[in-house]
Tab-separated table of C-alpha atoms in Angstrom:
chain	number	residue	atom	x	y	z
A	11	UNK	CA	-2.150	14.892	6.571
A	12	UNK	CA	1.478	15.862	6.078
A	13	UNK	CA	3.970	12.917	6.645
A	14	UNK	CA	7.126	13.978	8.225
A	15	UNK	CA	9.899	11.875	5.561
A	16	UNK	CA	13.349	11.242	7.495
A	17	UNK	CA	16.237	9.655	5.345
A	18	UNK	CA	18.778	9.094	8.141
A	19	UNK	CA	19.314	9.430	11.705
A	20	UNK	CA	19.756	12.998	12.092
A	21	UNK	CA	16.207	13.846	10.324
A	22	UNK	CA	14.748	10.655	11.933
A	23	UNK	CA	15.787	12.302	15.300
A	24	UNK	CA	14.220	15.587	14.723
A	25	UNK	CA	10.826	14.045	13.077
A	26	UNK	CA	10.620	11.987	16.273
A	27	UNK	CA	11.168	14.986	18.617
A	28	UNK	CA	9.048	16.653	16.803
A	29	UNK	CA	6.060	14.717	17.937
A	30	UNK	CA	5.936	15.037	21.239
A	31	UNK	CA	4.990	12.826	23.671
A	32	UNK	CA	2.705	9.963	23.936
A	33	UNK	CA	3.328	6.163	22.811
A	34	UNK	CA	5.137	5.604	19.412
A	35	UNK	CA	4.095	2.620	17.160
A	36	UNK	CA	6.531	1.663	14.352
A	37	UNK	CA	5.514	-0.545	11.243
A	38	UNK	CA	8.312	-1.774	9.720
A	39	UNK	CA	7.943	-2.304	5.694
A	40	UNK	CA	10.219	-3.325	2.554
A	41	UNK	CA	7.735	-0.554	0.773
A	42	UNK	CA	5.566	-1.787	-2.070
A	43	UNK	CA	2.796	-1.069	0.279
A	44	UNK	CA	-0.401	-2.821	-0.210
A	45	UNK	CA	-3.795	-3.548	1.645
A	46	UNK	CA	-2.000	-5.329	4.333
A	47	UNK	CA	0.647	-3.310	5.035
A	48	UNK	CA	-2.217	0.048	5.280
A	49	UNK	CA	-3.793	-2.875	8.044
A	50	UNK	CA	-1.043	-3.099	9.826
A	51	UNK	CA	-0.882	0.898	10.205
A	52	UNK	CA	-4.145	1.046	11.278
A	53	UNK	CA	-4.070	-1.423	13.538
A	54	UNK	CA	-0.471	0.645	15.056
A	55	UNK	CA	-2.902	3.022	15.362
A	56	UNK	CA	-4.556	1.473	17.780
A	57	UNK	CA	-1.573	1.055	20.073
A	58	UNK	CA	0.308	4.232	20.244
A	59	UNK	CA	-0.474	7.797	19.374
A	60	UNK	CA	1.662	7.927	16.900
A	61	UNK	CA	3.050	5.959	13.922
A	62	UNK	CA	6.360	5.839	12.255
A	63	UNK	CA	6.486	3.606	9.329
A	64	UNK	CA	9.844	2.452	7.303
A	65	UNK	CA	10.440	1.595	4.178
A	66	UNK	CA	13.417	0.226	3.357
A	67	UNK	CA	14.481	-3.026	1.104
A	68	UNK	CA	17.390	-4.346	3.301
A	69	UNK	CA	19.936	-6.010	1.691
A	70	UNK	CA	20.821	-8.419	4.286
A	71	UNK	CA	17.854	-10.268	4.113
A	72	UNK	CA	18.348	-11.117	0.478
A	73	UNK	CA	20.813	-13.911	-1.607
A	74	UNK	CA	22.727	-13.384	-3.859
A	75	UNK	CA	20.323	-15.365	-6.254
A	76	UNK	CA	17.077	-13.412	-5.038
A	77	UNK	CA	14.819	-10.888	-6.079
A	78	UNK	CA	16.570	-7.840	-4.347
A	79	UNK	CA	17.460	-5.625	-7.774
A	80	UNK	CA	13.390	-6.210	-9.119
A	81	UNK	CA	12.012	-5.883	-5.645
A	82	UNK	CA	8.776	-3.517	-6.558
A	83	UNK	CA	9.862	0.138	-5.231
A	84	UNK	CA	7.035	2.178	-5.458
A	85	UNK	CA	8.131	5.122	-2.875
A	86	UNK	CA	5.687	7.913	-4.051
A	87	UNK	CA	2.863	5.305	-4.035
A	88	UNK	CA	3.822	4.432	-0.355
A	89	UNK	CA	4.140	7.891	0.929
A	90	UNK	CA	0.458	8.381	-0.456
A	91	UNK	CA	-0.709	5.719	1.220
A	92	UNK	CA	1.117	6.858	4.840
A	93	UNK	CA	-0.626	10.080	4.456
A	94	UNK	CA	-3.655	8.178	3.962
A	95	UNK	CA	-3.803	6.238	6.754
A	96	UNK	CA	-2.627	9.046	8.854
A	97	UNK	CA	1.395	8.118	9.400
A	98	UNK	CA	3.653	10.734	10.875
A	99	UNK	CA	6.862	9.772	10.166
A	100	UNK	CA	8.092	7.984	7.239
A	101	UNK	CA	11.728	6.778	7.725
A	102	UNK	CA	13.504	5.982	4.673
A	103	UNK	CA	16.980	5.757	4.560
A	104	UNK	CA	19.171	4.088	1.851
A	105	UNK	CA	21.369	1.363	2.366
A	106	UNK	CA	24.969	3.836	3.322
A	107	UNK	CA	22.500	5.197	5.760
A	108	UNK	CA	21.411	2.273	7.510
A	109	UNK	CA	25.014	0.196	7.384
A	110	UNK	CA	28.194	1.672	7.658
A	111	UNK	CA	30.831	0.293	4.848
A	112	UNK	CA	33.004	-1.329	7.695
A	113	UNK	CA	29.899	-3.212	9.335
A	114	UNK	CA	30.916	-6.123	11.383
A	115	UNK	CA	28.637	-7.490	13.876
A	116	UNK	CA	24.926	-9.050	13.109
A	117	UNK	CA	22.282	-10.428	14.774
A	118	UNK	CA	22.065	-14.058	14.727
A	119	UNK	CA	18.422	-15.586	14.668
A	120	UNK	CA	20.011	-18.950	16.259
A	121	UNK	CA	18.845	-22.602	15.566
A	122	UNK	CA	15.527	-21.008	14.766
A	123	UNK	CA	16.813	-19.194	12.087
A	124	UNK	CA	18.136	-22.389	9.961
A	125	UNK	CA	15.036	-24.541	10.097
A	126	UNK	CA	11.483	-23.779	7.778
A	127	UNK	CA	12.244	-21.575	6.189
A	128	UNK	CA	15.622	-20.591	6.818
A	129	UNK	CA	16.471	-23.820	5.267
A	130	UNK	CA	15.335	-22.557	1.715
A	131	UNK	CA	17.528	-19.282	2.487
A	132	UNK	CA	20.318	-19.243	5.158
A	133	UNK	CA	21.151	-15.994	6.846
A	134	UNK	CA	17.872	-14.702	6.111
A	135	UNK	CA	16.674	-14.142	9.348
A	136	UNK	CA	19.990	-12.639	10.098
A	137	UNK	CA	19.272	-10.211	7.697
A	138	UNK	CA	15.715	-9.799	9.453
A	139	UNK	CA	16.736	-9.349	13.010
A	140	UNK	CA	19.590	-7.310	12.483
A	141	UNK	CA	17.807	-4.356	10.337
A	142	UNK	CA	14.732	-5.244	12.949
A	143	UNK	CA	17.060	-4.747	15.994
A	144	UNK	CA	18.850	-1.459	13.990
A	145	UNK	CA	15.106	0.115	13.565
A	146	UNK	CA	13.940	-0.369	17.162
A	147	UNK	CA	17.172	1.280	18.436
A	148	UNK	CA	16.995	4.110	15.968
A	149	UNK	CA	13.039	5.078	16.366
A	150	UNK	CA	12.887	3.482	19.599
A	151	UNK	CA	9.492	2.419	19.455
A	152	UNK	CA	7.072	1.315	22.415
A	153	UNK	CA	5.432	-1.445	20.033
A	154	UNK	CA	6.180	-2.646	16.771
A	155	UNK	CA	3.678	-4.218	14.511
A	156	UNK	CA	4.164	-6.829	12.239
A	157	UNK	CA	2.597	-8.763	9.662
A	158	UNK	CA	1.145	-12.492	11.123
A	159	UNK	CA	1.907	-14.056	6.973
A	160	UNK	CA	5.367	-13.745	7.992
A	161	UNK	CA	4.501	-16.142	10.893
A	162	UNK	CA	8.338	-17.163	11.426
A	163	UNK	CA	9.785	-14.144	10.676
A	164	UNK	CA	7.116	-13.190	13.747
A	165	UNK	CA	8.346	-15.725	16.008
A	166	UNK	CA	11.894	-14.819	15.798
A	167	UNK	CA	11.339	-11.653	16.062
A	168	UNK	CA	9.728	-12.111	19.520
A	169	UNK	CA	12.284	-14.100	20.947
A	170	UNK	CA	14.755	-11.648	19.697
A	171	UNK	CA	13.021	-9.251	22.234
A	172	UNK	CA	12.620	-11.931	24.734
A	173	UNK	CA	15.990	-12.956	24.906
A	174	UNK	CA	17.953	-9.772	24.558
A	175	UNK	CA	15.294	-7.626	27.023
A	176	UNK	CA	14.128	-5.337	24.535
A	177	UNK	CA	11.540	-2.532	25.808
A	178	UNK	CA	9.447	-2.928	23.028
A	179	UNK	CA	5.717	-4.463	22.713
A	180	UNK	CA	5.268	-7.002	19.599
A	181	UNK	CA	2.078	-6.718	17.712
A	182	UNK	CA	0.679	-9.976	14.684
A	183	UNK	CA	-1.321	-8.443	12.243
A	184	UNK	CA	-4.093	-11.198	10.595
A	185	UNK	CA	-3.228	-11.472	6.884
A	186	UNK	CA	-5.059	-9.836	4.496
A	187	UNK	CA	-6.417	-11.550	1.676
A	188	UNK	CA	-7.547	-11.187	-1.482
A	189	UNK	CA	-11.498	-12.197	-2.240
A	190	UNK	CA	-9.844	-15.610	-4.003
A	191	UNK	CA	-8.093	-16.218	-1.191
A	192	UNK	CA	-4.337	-15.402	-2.334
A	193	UNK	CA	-2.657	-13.653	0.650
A	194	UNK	CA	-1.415	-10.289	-0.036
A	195	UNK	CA	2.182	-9.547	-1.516
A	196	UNK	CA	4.660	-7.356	-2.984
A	197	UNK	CA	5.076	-10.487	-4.898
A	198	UNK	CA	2.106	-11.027	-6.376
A	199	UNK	CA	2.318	-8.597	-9.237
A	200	UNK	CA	4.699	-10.947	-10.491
A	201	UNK	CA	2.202	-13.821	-11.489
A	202	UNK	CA	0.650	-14.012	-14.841
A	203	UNK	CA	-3.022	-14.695	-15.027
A	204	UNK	CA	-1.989	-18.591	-15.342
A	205	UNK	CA	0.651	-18.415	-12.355
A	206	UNK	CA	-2.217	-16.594	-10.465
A	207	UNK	CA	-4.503	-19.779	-10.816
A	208	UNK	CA	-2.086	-22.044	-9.489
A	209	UNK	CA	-0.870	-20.567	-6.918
A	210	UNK	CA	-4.561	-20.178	-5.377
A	211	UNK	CA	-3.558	-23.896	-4.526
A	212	UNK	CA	-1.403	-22.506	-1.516
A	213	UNK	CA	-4.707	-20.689	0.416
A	214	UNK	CA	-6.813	-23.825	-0.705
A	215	UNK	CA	-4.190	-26.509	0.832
A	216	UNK	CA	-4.303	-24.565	4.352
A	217	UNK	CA	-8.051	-24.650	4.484
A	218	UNK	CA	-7.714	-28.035	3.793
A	219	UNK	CA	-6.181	-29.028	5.988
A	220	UNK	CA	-7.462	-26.695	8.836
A	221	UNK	CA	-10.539	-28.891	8.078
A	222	UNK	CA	-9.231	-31.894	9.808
A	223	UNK	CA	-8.563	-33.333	13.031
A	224	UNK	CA	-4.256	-34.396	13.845
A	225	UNK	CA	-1.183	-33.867	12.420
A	226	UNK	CA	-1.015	-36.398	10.247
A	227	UNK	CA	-4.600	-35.772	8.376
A	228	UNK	CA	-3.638	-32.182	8.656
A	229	UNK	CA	-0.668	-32.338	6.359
A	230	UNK	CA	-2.021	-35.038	3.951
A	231	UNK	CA	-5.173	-32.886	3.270
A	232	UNK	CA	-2.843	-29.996	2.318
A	233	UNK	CA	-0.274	-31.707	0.663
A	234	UNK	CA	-2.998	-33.542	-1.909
A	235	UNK	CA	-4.064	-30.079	-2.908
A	236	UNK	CA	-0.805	-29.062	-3.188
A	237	UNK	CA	0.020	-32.213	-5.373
A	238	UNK	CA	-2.701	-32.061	-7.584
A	239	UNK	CA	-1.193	-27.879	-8.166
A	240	UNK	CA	2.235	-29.810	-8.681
A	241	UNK	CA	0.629	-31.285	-12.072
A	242	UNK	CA	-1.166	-28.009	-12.994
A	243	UNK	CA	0.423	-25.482	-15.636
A	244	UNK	CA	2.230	-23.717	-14.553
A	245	UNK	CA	3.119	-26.247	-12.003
A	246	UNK	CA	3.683	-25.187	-8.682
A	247	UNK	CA	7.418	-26.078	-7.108
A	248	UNK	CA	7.070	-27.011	-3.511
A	249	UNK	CA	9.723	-25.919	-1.099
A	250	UNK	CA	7.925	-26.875	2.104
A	251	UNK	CA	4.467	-28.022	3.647
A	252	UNK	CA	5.674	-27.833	7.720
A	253	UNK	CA	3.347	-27.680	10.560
A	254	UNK	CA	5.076	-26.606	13.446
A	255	UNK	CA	4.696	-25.470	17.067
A	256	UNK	CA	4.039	-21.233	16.853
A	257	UNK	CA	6.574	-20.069	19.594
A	258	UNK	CA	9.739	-22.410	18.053
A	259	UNK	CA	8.727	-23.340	14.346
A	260	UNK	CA	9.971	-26.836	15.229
A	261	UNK	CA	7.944	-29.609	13.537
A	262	UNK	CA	5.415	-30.581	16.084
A	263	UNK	CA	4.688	-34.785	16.588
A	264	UNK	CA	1.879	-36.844	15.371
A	265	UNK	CA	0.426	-36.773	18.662
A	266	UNK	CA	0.357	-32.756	18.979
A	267	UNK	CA	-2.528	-31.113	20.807
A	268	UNK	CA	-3.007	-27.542	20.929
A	269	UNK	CA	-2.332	-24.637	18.412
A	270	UNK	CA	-0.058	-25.163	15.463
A	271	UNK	CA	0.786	-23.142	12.442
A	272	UNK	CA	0.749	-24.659	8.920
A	273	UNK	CA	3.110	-23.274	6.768
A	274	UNK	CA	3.726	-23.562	2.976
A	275	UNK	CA	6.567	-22.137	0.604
A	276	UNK	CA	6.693	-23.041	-2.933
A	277	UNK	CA	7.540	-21.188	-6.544
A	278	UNK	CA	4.889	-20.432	-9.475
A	279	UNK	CA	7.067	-19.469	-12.550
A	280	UNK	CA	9.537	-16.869	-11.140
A	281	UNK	CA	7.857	-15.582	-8.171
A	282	UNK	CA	8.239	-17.729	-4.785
A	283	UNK	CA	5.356	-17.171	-2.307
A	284	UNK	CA	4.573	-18.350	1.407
A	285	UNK	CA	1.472	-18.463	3.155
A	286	UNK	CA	0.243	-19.978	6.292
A	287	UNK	CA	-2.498	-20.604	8.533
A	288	UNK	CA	-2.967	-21.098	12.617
A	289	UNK	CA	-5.137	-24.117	13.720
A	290	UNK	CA	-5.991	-26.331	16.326
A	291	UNK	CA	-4.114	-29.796	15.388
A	292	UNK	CA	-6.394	-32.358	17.672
């Protein structure tokens, strides 16, 4: 299948007339596209009769001290994959496209924007909702779909649609792992065979401590596994073990019952990872 490719607003305008009528899905990617993100097409797919899919590394959403320069940019590789999966439109604009050089208003992700982690990198989820908020007004999408590994990033996007009335349906995709458990990443082709074994110790500290029964056993399951990983070489460097209530990502008490989401952020050599998993905490 041919993939329509628009680079800014005036092609992504004519792509999207081009297709007619009928419900519009749009999967919103930094590129780099791997098993997950083909998951998250197909399950667009099942949504809306057809798919537009971005690719775009947005600058907002990165410090001054992060990865943005190395991100992986594989475009060719991505568009190959779109046609694969049966994508119409591929918008990719560049960075003069998307933000004019006199920008001056953002979207601010609030109070849950600064805690988790948006503690480890403020204005982050800034960065998130505004390109997020720029994309649904530009392909003006009926539903958006989303990746669930980004479980905060998930969140705030749905109360950004809650609270600003946004026409638009919000889709979780599960993660997608690979058969040792790592979840998929751009990231991961970062890790050396050695950073690869320790950071295993991120999926194995969430089953953990999805095996047991409260909030307090919950996190001191996962945070022994994540200790022992802390003496392992390459060591792992935590930034967070958090389980928190799914709507708000605020830390939920010791005598929580109901779903929560346990989240983890930490660094193996130069590469920092996240991963999480939804439980019961009871």
């Amino acid at each position: 299948m041919d993939v329509i490719v628009a680079g800014d607003r005036a092609e992504l305008d004519i792509a999207r007339g081009e297709l007619g009528g009928g419900r519009l899905a749009l999967v919103p990617t930094m590129g780099a596209l791997h098993e997950g993100h083909r998951s998250l097409i197909r399950l667009a797919r099942q949504y809306a009769d057809h798919v537009v899919v971005s690719i775009f590394v947005n600058p907002l959403q990165f410090a001054p001290d992060e990865d943005f320069s190395r991100y992986p940019r594989t475009f060719q590789a991505d568009l190959d994959a779109c046609a694969a999966e049966g994508v119409n439109v591929v918008f990719a604009p560049s960075p003069e496209a998307m933000y004019r050089p006199d920008r001056q208003v953002s979207v601010s992700a609030g109070p849950m924007g600064a805690i988790v982690e948006g503690t480890f990198r403020p204005g982050h989820f800034d960065g998130v909702l505004t390109v997020v908020n720029k994309l649904f007004n530009l392909v003006r999408p009926d539903v958006a779909v989303f990746g669930r590994k980004d479980a905060q990033q998930l969140a705030i996007i749905r109360r950004m649609v809650l609270d600003l009335d946004l026409p638009i349906e919000i889709i979780g995709g599960e993660t997608v792992r690979e058969p040792d458990g790592l979840a998929l990443s751009s990231r991961n082709r970062y890790l050396s065979e050695a950073d690869r074994r320790t950071a295993l110790a991120l999926s194995r500290a969430l089953r953990a401590g999805a095996a047991q029964h409260g909030p307090d056993a919950i996190k001191r399951a996962a945070g022994e596994v994540l200790d022992a990983a802390a003496r392992a070489e390459p060591p792992l460097k935590l930034d967070y073990l958090a389980l928190v209530d799914p709507l708000t990502f605020t830390e939920v008490p010791g005598d929580h019952q109901g779903e929560a989401v346990l989240a983890v952020a930490a660094r193996v050599g130069t590469t920092r990872l996240i991963d999480n998993i939804t439980l019961t905490a009871s």
